PDB file of C-alpha atoms in Angstrom:
ATOM      1  CA  MET A   1      17.508 -18.039  15.177  1.00 57.00           C
ATOM      2  CA  GLY A   2      16.973 -21.172  16.819  1.00 57.00           C
ATOM      3  CA  SER A   3      13.274 -20.206  17.528  1.00 70.00           C
ATOM      4  CA  TYR A   4      12.430 -20.880  13.931  1.00 74.00           C
ATOM      5  CA  THR A   5      12.577 -24.007  11.666  1.00 76.00           C
ATOM      6  CA  ASN A   6      13.341 -22.217   8.590  1.00 83.00           C
ATOM      7  CA  TYR A   7      14.627 -18.629   8.093  1.00 88.00           C
ATOM      8  CA  GLU A   8      16.667 -16.581   6.001  1.00 92.00           C
ATOM      9  CA  ILE A   9      19.174 -13.532   6.797  1.00 93.00           C
ATOM     10  CA  ILE A  10      19.364 -11.118   4.078  1.00 96.00           C
ATOM     11  CA  ILE A  11      22.238  -8.478   4.171  1.00 95.00           C
ATOM     12  CA  VAL A  12      22.073  -5.638   1.807  1.00 96.00           C
ATOM     13  CA  ASP A  13      25.386  -4.123   0.792  1.00 96.00           C
ATOM     14  CA  ASN A  14      24.438  -0.581   0.312  1.00 94.00           C
ATOM     15  CA  ASP A  15      27.952   0.632  -0.058  1.00 90.00           C
ATOM     16  CA  LEU A  16      29.661  -1.337   2.617  1.00 91.00           C
ATOM     17  CA  SER A  17      33.292  -1.051   3.233  1.00 91.00           C
ATOM     18  CA  GLN A  18      35.474  -3.877   1.385  1.00 91.00           C
ATOM     19  CA  ASN A  19      36.521  -5.370   4.657  1.00 92.00           C
ATOM     20  CA  SER A  20      32.931  -5.790   5.754  1.00 91.00           C
ATOM     21  CA  VAL A  21      31.952  -7.287   2.321  1.00 91.00           C
ATOM     22  CA  VAL A  22      34.805  -9.680   2.817  1.00 92.00           C
ATOM     23  CA  ALA A  23      33.757 -10.775   6.339  1.00 92.00           C
ATOM     24  CA  VAL A  24      30.224 -11.176   5.348  1.00 91.00           C
ATOM     25  CA  SER A  25      31.208 -13.276   2.208  1.00 90.00           C
ATOM     26  CA  GLY A  26      33.300 -15.516   4.756  1.00 91.00           C
ATOM     27  CA  LEU A  27      30.179 -16.167   6.961  1.00 91.00           C
ATOM     28  CA  LEU A  28      28.388 -17.413   4.063  1.00 91.00           C
ATOM     29  CA  ASP A  29      30.791 -20.738   3.960  1.00 87.00           C
ATOM     30  CA  GLU A  30      30.014 -21.039   7.798  1.00 88.00           C
ATOM     31  CA  LEU A  31      26.352 -20.006   8.509  1.00 88.00           C
ATOM     32  CA  PRO A  32      23.187 -21.267   6.865  1.00 88.00           C
ATOM     33  CA  CYS A  33      20.416 -19.230   5.343  1.00 90.00           C
ATOM     34  CA  MET A  34      22.226 -16.148   4.788  1.00 93.00           C
ATOM     35  CA  ARG A  35      22.111 -14.128   1.622  1.00 94.00           C
ATOM     36  CA  LEU A  36      24.200 -11.039   0.483  1.00 95.00           C
ATOM     37  CA  ILE A  37      22.536  -8.622  -2.024  1.00 96.00           C
ATOM     38  CA  ARG A  38      25.073  -6.230  -3.275  1.00 96.00           C
ATOM     39  CA  LEU A  39      23.953  -2.998  -4.799  1.00 96.00           C
ATOM     40  CA  SER A  40      25.592  -1.440  -7.632  1.00 95.00           C
ATOM     41  CA  ARG A  41      26.186   1.703  -5.848  1.00 94.00           C
ATOM     42  CA  GLN A  42      25.087   3.678  -2.732  1.00 94.00           C
ATOM     43  CA  TYR A  43      21.214   4.317  -2.720  1.00 93.00           C
ATOM     44  CA  THR A  44      18.919   5.751  -0.147  1.00 91.00           C
ATOM     45  CA  TYR A  45      18.355   3.744   3.160  1.00 93.00           C
ATOM     46  CA  ASP A  46      14.923   3.228   2.283  1.00 93.00           C
ATOM     47  CA  ILE A  47      15.618   1.928  -1.361  1.00 93.00           C
ATOM     48  CA  ALA A  48      18.078  -0.446   0.245  1.00 95.00           C
ATOM     49  CA  ILE A  49      15.149  -1.633   2.345  1.00 96.00           C
ATOM     50  CA  ILE A  50      13.043  -2.223  -0.540  1.00 95.00           C
ATOM     51  CA  ALA A  51      15.812  -4.283  -2.261  1.00 95.00           C
ATOM     52  CA  GLY A  52      16.085  -6.592   0.738  1.00 95.00           C
ATOM     53  CA  LEU A  53      12.127  -6.951   0.946  1.00 95.00           C
ATOM     54  CA  GLU A  54      11.859  -8.010  -2.854  1.00 94.00           C
ATOM     55  CA  GLY A  55      14.367 -10.617  -2.319  1.00 92.00           C
ATOM     56  CA  ALA A  56      12.591 -11.907   0.811  1.00 93.00           C
ATOM     57  CA  ILE A  57      10.611 -15.270   0.414  1.00 90.00           C
ATOM     58  CA  GLY A  58       9.508 -16.013   3.683  1.00 88.00           C
ATOM     59  CA  ASP A  59       6.057 -15.544   5.440  1.00 93.00           C
ATOM     60  CA  TYR A  60       7.343 -12.540   7.629  1.00 95.00           C
ATOM     61  CA  ALA A  61      10.118 -10.100   6.894  1.00 96.00           C
ATOM     62  CA  VAL A  62      11.705  -8.008   9.777  1.00 97.00           C
ATOM     63  CA  VAL A  63      13.794  -4.928   8.770  1.00 97.00           C
ATOM     64  CA  THR A  64      16.467  -4.471  11.306  1.00 96.00           C
ATOM     65  CA  ASN A  65      19.686  -2.829  11.940  1.00 94.00           C
ATOM     66  CA  PRO A  66      21.838  -5.250  14.389  1.00 91.00           C
ATOM     67  CA  ALA A  67      23.951  -2.027  15.361  1.00 91.00           C
ATOM     68  CA  ILE A  68      20.428  -0.463  16.765  1.00 93.00           C
ATOM     69  CA  ASP A  69      17.958  -3.517  17.548  1.00 94.00           C
ATOM     70  CA  ASP A  70      18.444  -6.288  19.799  1.00 93.00           C
ATOM     71  CA  ILE A  71      17.838  -9.819  18.491  1.00 91.00           C
ATOM     72  CA  GLU A  72      15.289 -10.385  21.278  1.00 92.00           C
ATOM     73  CA  ASP A  73      13.131  -7.516  19.977  1.00 95.00           C
ATOM     74  CA  VAL A  74      13.220  -9.046  16.253  1.00 92.00           C
ATOM     75  CA  MET A  75      11.713 -12.262  17.631  1.00 91.00           C
ATOM     76  CA  SER A  76       9.090 -10.354  19.604  1.00 94.00           C
ATOM     77  CA  ILE A  77       7.969  -8.104  16.777  1.00 96.00           C
ATOM     78  CA  VAL A  78       7.463 -11.426  14.581  1.00 95.00           C
ATOM     79  CA  GLU A  79       4.882 -12.548  17.223  1.00 94.00           C
ATOM     80  CA  ALA A  80       3.230  -9.228  16.966  1.00 95.00           C
ATOM     81  CA  ASN A  81       3.079  -9.694  13.282  1.00 96.00           C
ATOM     82  CA  LYS A  82       1.179 -12.761  13.454  1.00 94.00           C
ATOM     83  CA  LYS A  83      -2.026 -10.603  14.456  1.00 95.00           C
ATOM     84  CA  HIS A  84      -1.307  -7.660  12.191  1.00 96.00           C
ATOM     85  CA  ASP A  85      -0.360  -7.186   8.612  1.00 97.00           C
ATOM     86  CA  ILE A  86       2.310  -4.490   9.715  1.00 97.00           C
ATOM     87  CA  VAL A  87       4.124  -3.651  13.102  1.00 98.00           C
ATOM     88  CA  GLN A  88       6.022  -0.619  13.206  1.00 97.00           C
ATOM     89  CA  GLY A  89       9.021  -0.248  15.820  1.00 96.00           C
ATOM     90  CA  VAL A  90       8.853   2.581  18.231  1.00 95.00           C
ATOM     91  CA  ALA A  91      11.698   3.689  20.487  1.00 93.00           C
ATOM     92  CA  ASP A  92      10.605   4.125  24.329  1.00 87.00           C
ATOM     93  CA  ILE A  93      13.340   6.683  24.770  1.00 75.00           C
ATOM     94  CA  THR A  94      13.367  10.469  24.442  1.00 65.00           C
ATOM     95  CA  THR A  95      16.639  11.389  22.687  1.00 55.00           C
ATOM     96  CA  LYS A  96      18.216  14.848  23.271  1.00 54.00           C
ATOM     97  CA  ARG A  97      18.240  15.628  19.579  1.00 58.00           C
ATOM     98  CA  LEU A  98      14.612  15.860  19.721  1.00 57.00           C
ATOM     99  CA  LEU A  99      14.957  18.944  21.839  1.00 58.00           C
ATOM    100  CA  SER A 100      17.532  20.390  19.356  1.00 60.00           C
ATOM    101  CA  LYS A 101      16.815  22.390  16.440  1.00 59.00           C
ATOM    102  CA  SER A 102      16.662  19.283  14.016  1.00 61.00           C
ATOM    103  CA  GLY A 103      14.484  17.684  16.565  1.00 72.00           C
ATOM    104  CA  ILE A 104      12.068  20.779  16.467  1.00 80.00           C
ATOM    105  CA  GLY A 105      12.062  20.323  12.619  1.00 80.00           C
ATOM    106  CA  ARG A 106      11.476  16.603  12.915  1.00 82.00           C
ATOM    107  CA  ARG A 107       8.229  17.459  15.162  1.00 86.00           C
ATOM    108  CA  LEU A 108       6.886  19.826  12.769  1.00 89.00           C
ATOM    109  CA  PHE A 109       7.581  17.530   9.764  1.00 88.00           C
ATOM    110  CA  TYR A 110       5.401  14.758  11.508  1.00 88.00           C
ATOM    111  CA  TRP A 111       2.805  17.217  12.599  1.00 91.00           C
ATOM    112  CA  TYR A 112       2.511  18.386   9.085  1.00 90.00           C
ATOM    113  CA  ASN A 113       2.048  14.588   7.998  1.00 89.00           C
ATOM    114  CA  ARG A 114      -0.651  13.934  10.469  1.00 89.00           C
ATOM    115  CA  LYS A 115      -2.453  17.414   9.661  1.00 89.00           C
ATOM    116  CA  TYR A 116      -2.391  17.662   5.875  1.00 87.00           C
ATOM    117  CA  ILE A 117      -1.412  14.204   4.445  1.00 85.00           C
ATOM    118  CA  ASN A 118      -3.191  12.045   6.902  1.00 87.00           C
ATOM    119  CA  ILE A 119      -0.215   9.860   7.285  1.00 90.00           C
ATOM    120  CA  ASP A 120       0.285   9.234  11.282  1.00 91.00           C
ATOM    121  CA  ILE A 121       3.816   8.223  11.943  1.00 91.00           C
ATOM    122  CA  PRO A 122       5.049   8.047  15.672  1.00 90.00           C
ATOM    123  CA  LEU A 123       7.568  10.699  16.530  1.00 88.00           C
ATOM    124  CA  GLN A 124       9.942   7.946  17.727  1.00 89.00           C
ATOM    125  CA  ALA A 125       9.404   5.363  14.947  1.00 92.00           C
ATOM    126  CA  THR A 126      12.431   3.687  13.941  1.00 94.00           C
ATOM    127  CA  TYR A 127      13.272   1.379  11.000  1.00 95.00           C
ATOM    128  CA  LEU A 128      12.361  -1.711  12.992  1.00 97.00           C
ATOM    129  CA  ILE A 129       9.477  -2.952  10.908  1.00 98.00           C
ATOM    130  CA  SER A 130       7.997  -6.585  10.633  1.00 98.00           C
ATOM    131  CA  LEU A 131       5.705  -7.282   7.577  1.00 97.00           C
ATOM    132  CA  ASN A 132       3.615 -10.443   6.640  1.00 96.00           C
ATOM    133  CA  ARG A 133       3.595 -11.722   2.963  1.00 96.00           C
ATOM    134  CA  ARG A 134       0.720  -9.615   1.915  1.00 96.00           C
ATOM    135  CA  ALA A 135       2.152  -6.561   3.123  1.00 96.00           C
ATOM    136  CA  ILE A 136       5.339  -7.353   1.538  1.00 96.00           C
ATOM    137  CA  ARG A 137       3.687  -8.014  -1.733  1.00 95.00           C
ATOM    138  CA  ALA A 138       1.866  -4.669  -1.536  1.00 94.00           C
ATOM    139  CA  ILE A 139       4.964  -2.696  -0.855  1.00 93.00           C
ATOM    140  CA  THR A 140       7.206  -4.320  -3.490  1.00 92.00           C
ATOM    141  CA  LEU A 141       4.530  -4.241  -6.190  1.00 89.00           C
ATOM    142  CA  SER A 142       4.653  -0.320  -6.003  1.00 82.00           C
ATOM    143  CA  THR A 143       6.715   1.328  -8.921  1.00 75.00           C
ATOM    144  CA  ARG A 144       7.376   4.484  -7.131  1.00 73.00           C
ATOM    145  CA  HIS A 145      11.140   5.603  -7.365  1.00 70.00           C
ATOM    146  CA  ASP A 146      10.990   7.811  -4.132  1.00 70.00           C
ATOM    147  CA  SER A 147      10.207   4.858  -1.906  1.00 80.00           C
ATOM    148  CA  HIS A 148       9.847   5.876   1.759  1.00 89.00           C
ATOM    149  CA  ILE A 149       9.172   2.839   3.704  1.00 93.00           C
ATOM    150  CA  ARG A 150       7.617   4.218   6.925  1.00 93.00           C
ATOM    151  CA  HIS A 151       5.167   6.373   4.762  1.00 92.00           C
ATOM    152  CA  MET A 152       4.477   3.479   2.534  1.00 92.00           C
ATOM    153  CA  ILE A 153       3.353   1.238   5.340  1.00 94.00           C
ATOM    154  CA  ARG A 154       0.810   3.741   6.580  1.00 92.00           C
ATOM    155  CA  THR A 155      -0.670   4.485   3.099  1.00 90.00           C
ATOM    156  CA  ILE A 156      -1.467   0.871   1.884  1.00 91.00           C
ATOM    157  CA  GLY A 157      -4.403   0.280   4.427  1.00 90.00           C
ATOM    158  CA  TYR A 158      -3.583  -2.866   6.009  1.00 96.00           C
ATOM    159  CA  SER A 159      -3.886  -3.763   9.505  1.00 96.00           C
ATOM    160  CA  TYR A 160      -1.227  -1.764  11.524  1.00 96.00           C
ATOM    161  CA  THR A 161       0.050  -1.777  15.117  1.00 97.00           C
ATOM    162  CA  GLU A 162       3.151  -0.367  16.978  1.00 97.00           C
ATOM    163  CA  TYR A 163       5.725  -2.244  19.009  1.00 97.00           C
ATOM    164  CA  THR A 164       7.503  -0.285  21.595  1.00 96.00           C
ATOM    165  CA  TYR A 165      11.218  -1.252  22.415  1.00 95.00           C
ATOM    166  CA  SER A 166      14.463  -0.048  23.914  1.00 93.00           C
ATOM    167  CA  PRO A 167      17.069   0.263  21.177  1.00 93.00           C
ATOM    168  CA  LEU A 168      20.624  -0.406  21.946  1.00 91.00           C
ATOM    169  CA  VAL A 169      21.777   3.147  20.632  1.00 88.00           C
ATOM    170  CA  ASP A 170      20.019   6.300  19.662  1.00 81.00           C
ATOM    171  CA  PRO A 171      18.071   5.439  16.430  1.00 80.00           C
ATOM    172  CA  VAL A 172      17.634   8.900  15.254  1.00 74.00           C
ATOM    173  CA  LYS A 173      19.796   9.779  12.351  1.00 73.00           C
ATOM    174  CA  LYS A 174      21.501  13.217  12.527  1.00 70.00           C
ATOM    175  CA  HIS A 175      20.695  15.346   9.686  1.00 68.00           C
ATOM    176  CA  GLY A 176      21.994  18.962   8.862  1.00 70.00           C
ATOM    177  CA  PHE A 177      19.113  21.613   8.257  1.00 72.00           C
ATOM    178  CA  GLY A 178      19.870  21.561   4.557  1.00 76.00           C
ATOM    179  CA  ARG A 179      19.731  17.950   4.003  1.00 78.00           C
ATOM    180  CA  GLY A 180      16.694  17.525   6.360  1.00 78.00           C
ATOM    181  CA  THR A 181      14.661  20.057   4.696  1.00 82.00           C
ATOM    182  CA  LEU A 182      15.248  18.707   1.303  1.00 81.00           C
ATOM    183  CA  GLU A 183      14.504  15.190   2.544  1.00 82.00           C
ATOM    184  CA  ALA A 184      11.135  16.325   4.194  1.00 84.00           C
ATOM    185  CA  LEU A 185      10.181  18.303   0.932  1.00 83.00           C
ATOM    186  CA  ASP A 186      10.938  15.263  -1.151  1.00 82.00           C
ATOM    187  CA  ILE A 187       8.855  13.010   1.066  1.00 83.00           C
ATOM    188  CA  ILE A 188       5.976  15.527   1.285  1.00 83.00           C
ATOM    189  CA  THR A 189       5.766  16.188  -2.377  1.00 81.00           C
ATOM    190  CA  SER A 190       5.952  12.430  -3.038  1.00 80.00           C
ATOM    191  CA  HIS A 191       2.792  11.509  -0.950  1.00 80.00           C
ATOM    192  CA  SER A 192       0.737  14.594  -1.333  1.00 81.00           C
ATOM    193  CA  THR A 193      -0.292  17.392  -3.663  1.00 79.00           C
ATOM    194  CA  HIS A 194      -1.110  19.658  -0.543  1.00 83.00           C
ATOM    195  CA  PRO A 195       1.965  22.077  -1.251  1.00 82.00           C
ATOM    196  CA  LEU A 196       0.882  22.516  -4.671  1.00 79.00           C
ATOM    197  CA  ARG A 197      -2.810  23.058  -3.828  1.00 80.00           C
ATOM    198  CA  PHE A 198      -1.636  25.495  -0.988  1.00 82.00           C
ATOM    199  CA  MET A 199       0.478  27.462  -3.511  1.00 78.00           C
ATOM    200  CA  SER A 200      -2.363  27.632  -5.774  1.00 78.00           C
ATOM    201  CA  TRP A 201      -4.613  29.163  -2.976  1.00 81.00           C
ATOM    202  CA  VAL A 202      -1.755  31.545  -2.314  1.00 81.00           C
ATOM    203  CA  GLY A 203      -1.343  32.549  -5.954  1.00 77.00           C
ATOM    204  CA  PHE A 204      -5.152  33.016  -6.148  1.00 78.00           C
ATOM    205  CA  PHE A 205      -5.291  35.625  -3.143  1.00 80.00           C
ATOM    206  CA  ALA A 206      -2.069  37.323  -4.335  1.00 78.00           C
ATOM    207  CA  SER A 207      -3.907  37.897  -7.537  1.00 74.00           C
ATOM    208  CA  VAL A 208      -6.950  39.211  -5.921  1.00 77.00           C
ATOM    209  CA  VAL A 209      -4.935  41.678  -3.773  1.00 79.00           C
ATOM    210  CA  ASN A 210      -2.997  42.718  -6.956  1.00 73.00           C
ATOM    211  CA  MET A 211      -6.240  43.330  -8.824  1.00 74.00           C
ATOM    212  CA  ALA A 212      -7.659  45.248  -5.720  1.00 78.00           C
ATOM    213  CA  TYR A 213      -4.432  47.404  -5.860  1.00 74.00           C
ATOM    214  CA  ALA A 214      -4.875  48.203  -9.441  1.00 72.00           C
ATOM    215  CA  ILE A 215      -8.465  49.145  -8.841  1.00 77.00           C
ATOM    216  CA  TYR A 216      -7.277  51.498  -5.954  1.00 74.00           C
ATOM    217  CA  VAL A 217      -4.594  53.096  -8.136  1.00 70.00           C
ATOM    218  CA  VAL A 218      -7.266  53.757 -10.824  1.00 72.00           C
ATOM    219  CA  VAL A 219      -9.616  55.234  -8.197  1.00 76.00           C
ATOM    220  CA  ILE A 220      -6.975  57.388  -6.652  1.00 72.00           C
ATOM    221  CA  ALA A 221      -5.777  58.546 -10.355  1.00 67.00           C
ATOM    222  CA  PHE A 222      -9.363  59.910 -11.150  1.00 74.00           C
ATOM    223  CA  THR A 223     -10.403  61.142  -7.581  1.00 78.00           C
ATOM    224  CA  LYS A 224      -7.108  62.772  -6.417  1.00 72.00           C
ATOM    225  CA  LYS A 225      -4.895  65.581  -7.822  1.00 71.00           C
ATOM    226  CA  ASN A 226      -1.111  65.890  -7.290  1.00 68.00           C
ATOM    227  CA  VAL A 227      -0.863  62.328  -6.147  1.00 60.00           C
ATOM    228  CA  ALA A 228       2.600  61.707  -4.617  1.00 62.00           C
ATOM    229  CA  GLU A 229       4.644  58.973  -5.957  1.00 64.00           C
ATOM    230  CA  GLY A 230       3.893  55.748  -4.264  1.00 66.00           C
ATOM    231  CA  TRP A 231       7.312  54.123  -4.608  1.00 53.00           C
ATOM    232  CA  VAL A 232       7.011  52.559  -1.014  1.00 55.00           C
ATOM    233  CA  SER A 233       3.610  50.631  -1.684  1.00 70.00           C
ATOM    234  CA  THR A 234       4.932  49.936  -5.218  1.00 73.00           C
ATOM    235  CA  SER A 235       8.175  48.202  -4.147  1.00 60.00           C
ATOM    236  CA  LEU A 236       6.431  46.412  -1.235  1.00 67.00           C
ATOM    237  CA  GLU A 237       3.800  44.908  -3.576  1.00 73.00           C
ATOM    238  CA  LEU A 238       6.442  44.021  -6.347  1.00 75.00           C
ATOM    239  CA  SER A 239       8.716  42.144  -3.579  1.00 69.00           C
ATOM    240  CA  GLY A 240       5.627  40.486  -2.505  1.00 74.00           C
ATOM    241  CA  MET A 241       4.519  39.362  -5.809  1.00 77.00           C
ATOM    242  CA  PHE A 242       7.996  38.154  -6.584  1.00 78.00           C
ATOM    243  CA  PHE A 243       8.299  36.099  -3.281  1.00 78.00           C
ATOM    244  CA  ILE A 244       5.108  34.294  -4.066  1.00 79.00           C
ATOM    245  CA  LEU A 245       6.079  33.824  -7.800  1.00 80.00           C
ATOM    246  CA  PHE A 246       9.310  32.265  -6.904  1.00 77.00           C
ATOM    247  CA  LEU A 247       8.023  30.161  -4.033  1.00 78.00           C
ATOM    248  CA  PHE A 248       5.544  28.824  -6.234  1.00 79.00           C
ATOM    249  CA  MET A 249       8.213  27.921  -8.902  1.00 79.00           C
ATOM    250  CA  VAL A 250      10.161  26.070  -6.258  1.00 77.00           C
ATOM    251  CA  ILE A 251       7.216  23.859  -5.369  1.00 79.00           C
ATOM    252  CA  LEU A 252       6.158  23.479  -9.048  1.00 81.00           C
ATOM    253  CA  SER A 253       9.818  22.552 -10.062  1.00 77.00           C
ATOM    254  CA  GLU A 254       9.828  19.769  -7.413  1.00 77.00           C
ATOM    255  CA  TYR A 255       6.623  18.186  -8.906  1.00 79.00           C
ATOM    256  CA  ILE A 256       8.109  18.674 -12.369  1.00 81.00           C
ATOM    257  CA  GLY A 257      11.379  16.840 -11.358  1.00 75.00           C
ATOM    258  CA  LYS A 258       9.218  13.938  -9.824  1.00 73.00           C
ATOM    259  CA  ILE A 259       7.191  13.622 -13.144  1.00 78.00           C
ATOM    260  CA  LEU A 260      10.301  13.442 -14.981  1.00 68.00           C
ATOM    261  CA  VAL A 261      11.861  10.890 -12.860  1.00 68.00           C
ATOM    262  CA  GLU A 262       8.847   8.607 -12.879  1.00 67.00           C
ATOM    263  CA  SER A 263       8.496   8.914 -16.566  1.00 72.00           C
ATOM    264  CA  ARG A 264      11.838   7.459 -17.240  1.00 67.00           C
ATOM    265  CA  ARG A 265      10.880   4.249 -15.985  1.00 70.00           C
ATOM    266  CA  ASP A 266      14.249   3.404 -14.639  1.00 74.00           C
ATOM    267  CA  ALA A 267      14.802   0.771 -12.125  1.00 81.00           C
ATOM    268  CA  ARG A 268      14.783   1.836  -8.480  1.00 85.00           C
ATOM    269  CA  TYR A 269      18.132   0.126  -8.004  1.00 90.00           C
ATOM    270  CA  TYR A 270      20.493  -2.300  -9.775  1.00 91.00           C
ATOM    271  CA  VAL A 271      22.076  -5.305  -8.173  1.00 94.00           C
ATOM    272  CA  LEU A 272      25.757  -5.835  -8.641  1.00 93.00           C
ATOM    273  CA  ASP A 273      26.031  -9.503  -7.259  1.00 93.00           C
ATOM    274  CA  GLU A 274      24.159 -11.839  -4.968  1.00 93.00           C
ATOM    275  CA  LEU A 275      25.940 -14.490  -2.907  1.00 92.00           C
ATOM    276  CA  SER A 276      24.104 -17.076  -0.834  1.00 91.00           C
ATOM    277  CA  SER A 277      25.347 -19.691   1.805  1.00 88.00           C
ATOM    278  CA  THR A 278      26.077 -23.164   0.682  1.00 77.00           C
ATOM    279  CA  THR A 279      23.439 -24.551   2.944  1.00 70.00           C
ATOM    280  CA  SER A 280      20.042 -22.932   2.253  1.00 65.00           C
ATOM    281  CA  LEU A 281      18.123 -24.905   4.662  1.00 59.00           C
ATOM    282  CA  ALA A 282      18.224 -24.559   8.578  1.00 57.00           C
ATOM    283  CA  ASN A 283      17.022 -27.843   9.238  1.00 58.00           C
ATOM    284  CA  ALA A 284      18.660 -30.135   6.433  1.00 54.00           C
ATOM    285  CA  GLU A 285      16.410 -33.189   7.238  1.00 57.00           C
ATOM    286  CA  ARG A 286      13.225 -31.301   6.361  1.00 51.00           C
ATOM    287  CA  LYS A 287      12.978 -31.079   2.632  1.00 50.00           C
ATOM    288  CA  ASN A 288      10.427 -31.062   0.196  1.00 45.00           C
ATOM    289  CA  ILE A 289      10.125 -33.297  -2.960  1.00 41.00           C
ATOM    290  CA  ALA A 290      11.791 -30.992  -5.121  1.00 42.00           C
ATOM    291  CA  SER A 291      14.910 -31.103  -2.686  1.00 36.00           C
TER     292      SER A 291
END
């Protein structure tokens, strides 16, 4: 970080191993401008990012994972951030996972975001993100419990650009089908009422079909004699109606659950401890009056 006069490195302990915590704590006595924020338990990756952003005090903040992102890219993305409020890192590699079943699901998810939620996130978007002070304030002022940083930066309306780079390793997280589906459903229902509106239309058309079938039954009853029992059509109708009913209940329960979470007004996270370097200035000779 010799390129900057003043800086701060914030490490968020989101259920780090005890050995890692000890190692980082030891560095606080050796290196200046470091801070360790220890969360009380393991939260989602995005919540941990929000915790770090809320603790950032600089003009710019870069979200990065040293195991994935090169330090040179951190400095380059800050330069791009000087012209825009938000810079989103985008990997320039095509991973094999994008061709797998989970990769197809990932493509479908981002297509749905663009098509129906109006949130355009690059398919290869990573968690390397740089924000200026105005964007940080907008993100951290949100009281949403279901924070998804890559969606939030596309919804606040600030100037945005992409930074293409080569990660050190494959940045795509591997998810099982079940977990990936639940995460996608959580994100979609957090940022749009489209699923609920869609099911409303499905329910409307289902009711129209059901009413038409009822009219058909009445007409047949008055115009035909010796009508055969329509167990096939009846079973088909009932199974279709119950399928739509339970699908509607699934979507509705997701929204009810989110209303319950938001109404509790609980904190998004809790900080267990916060440790800082003994030296808080990179340049000890450059102090303000209060120092």
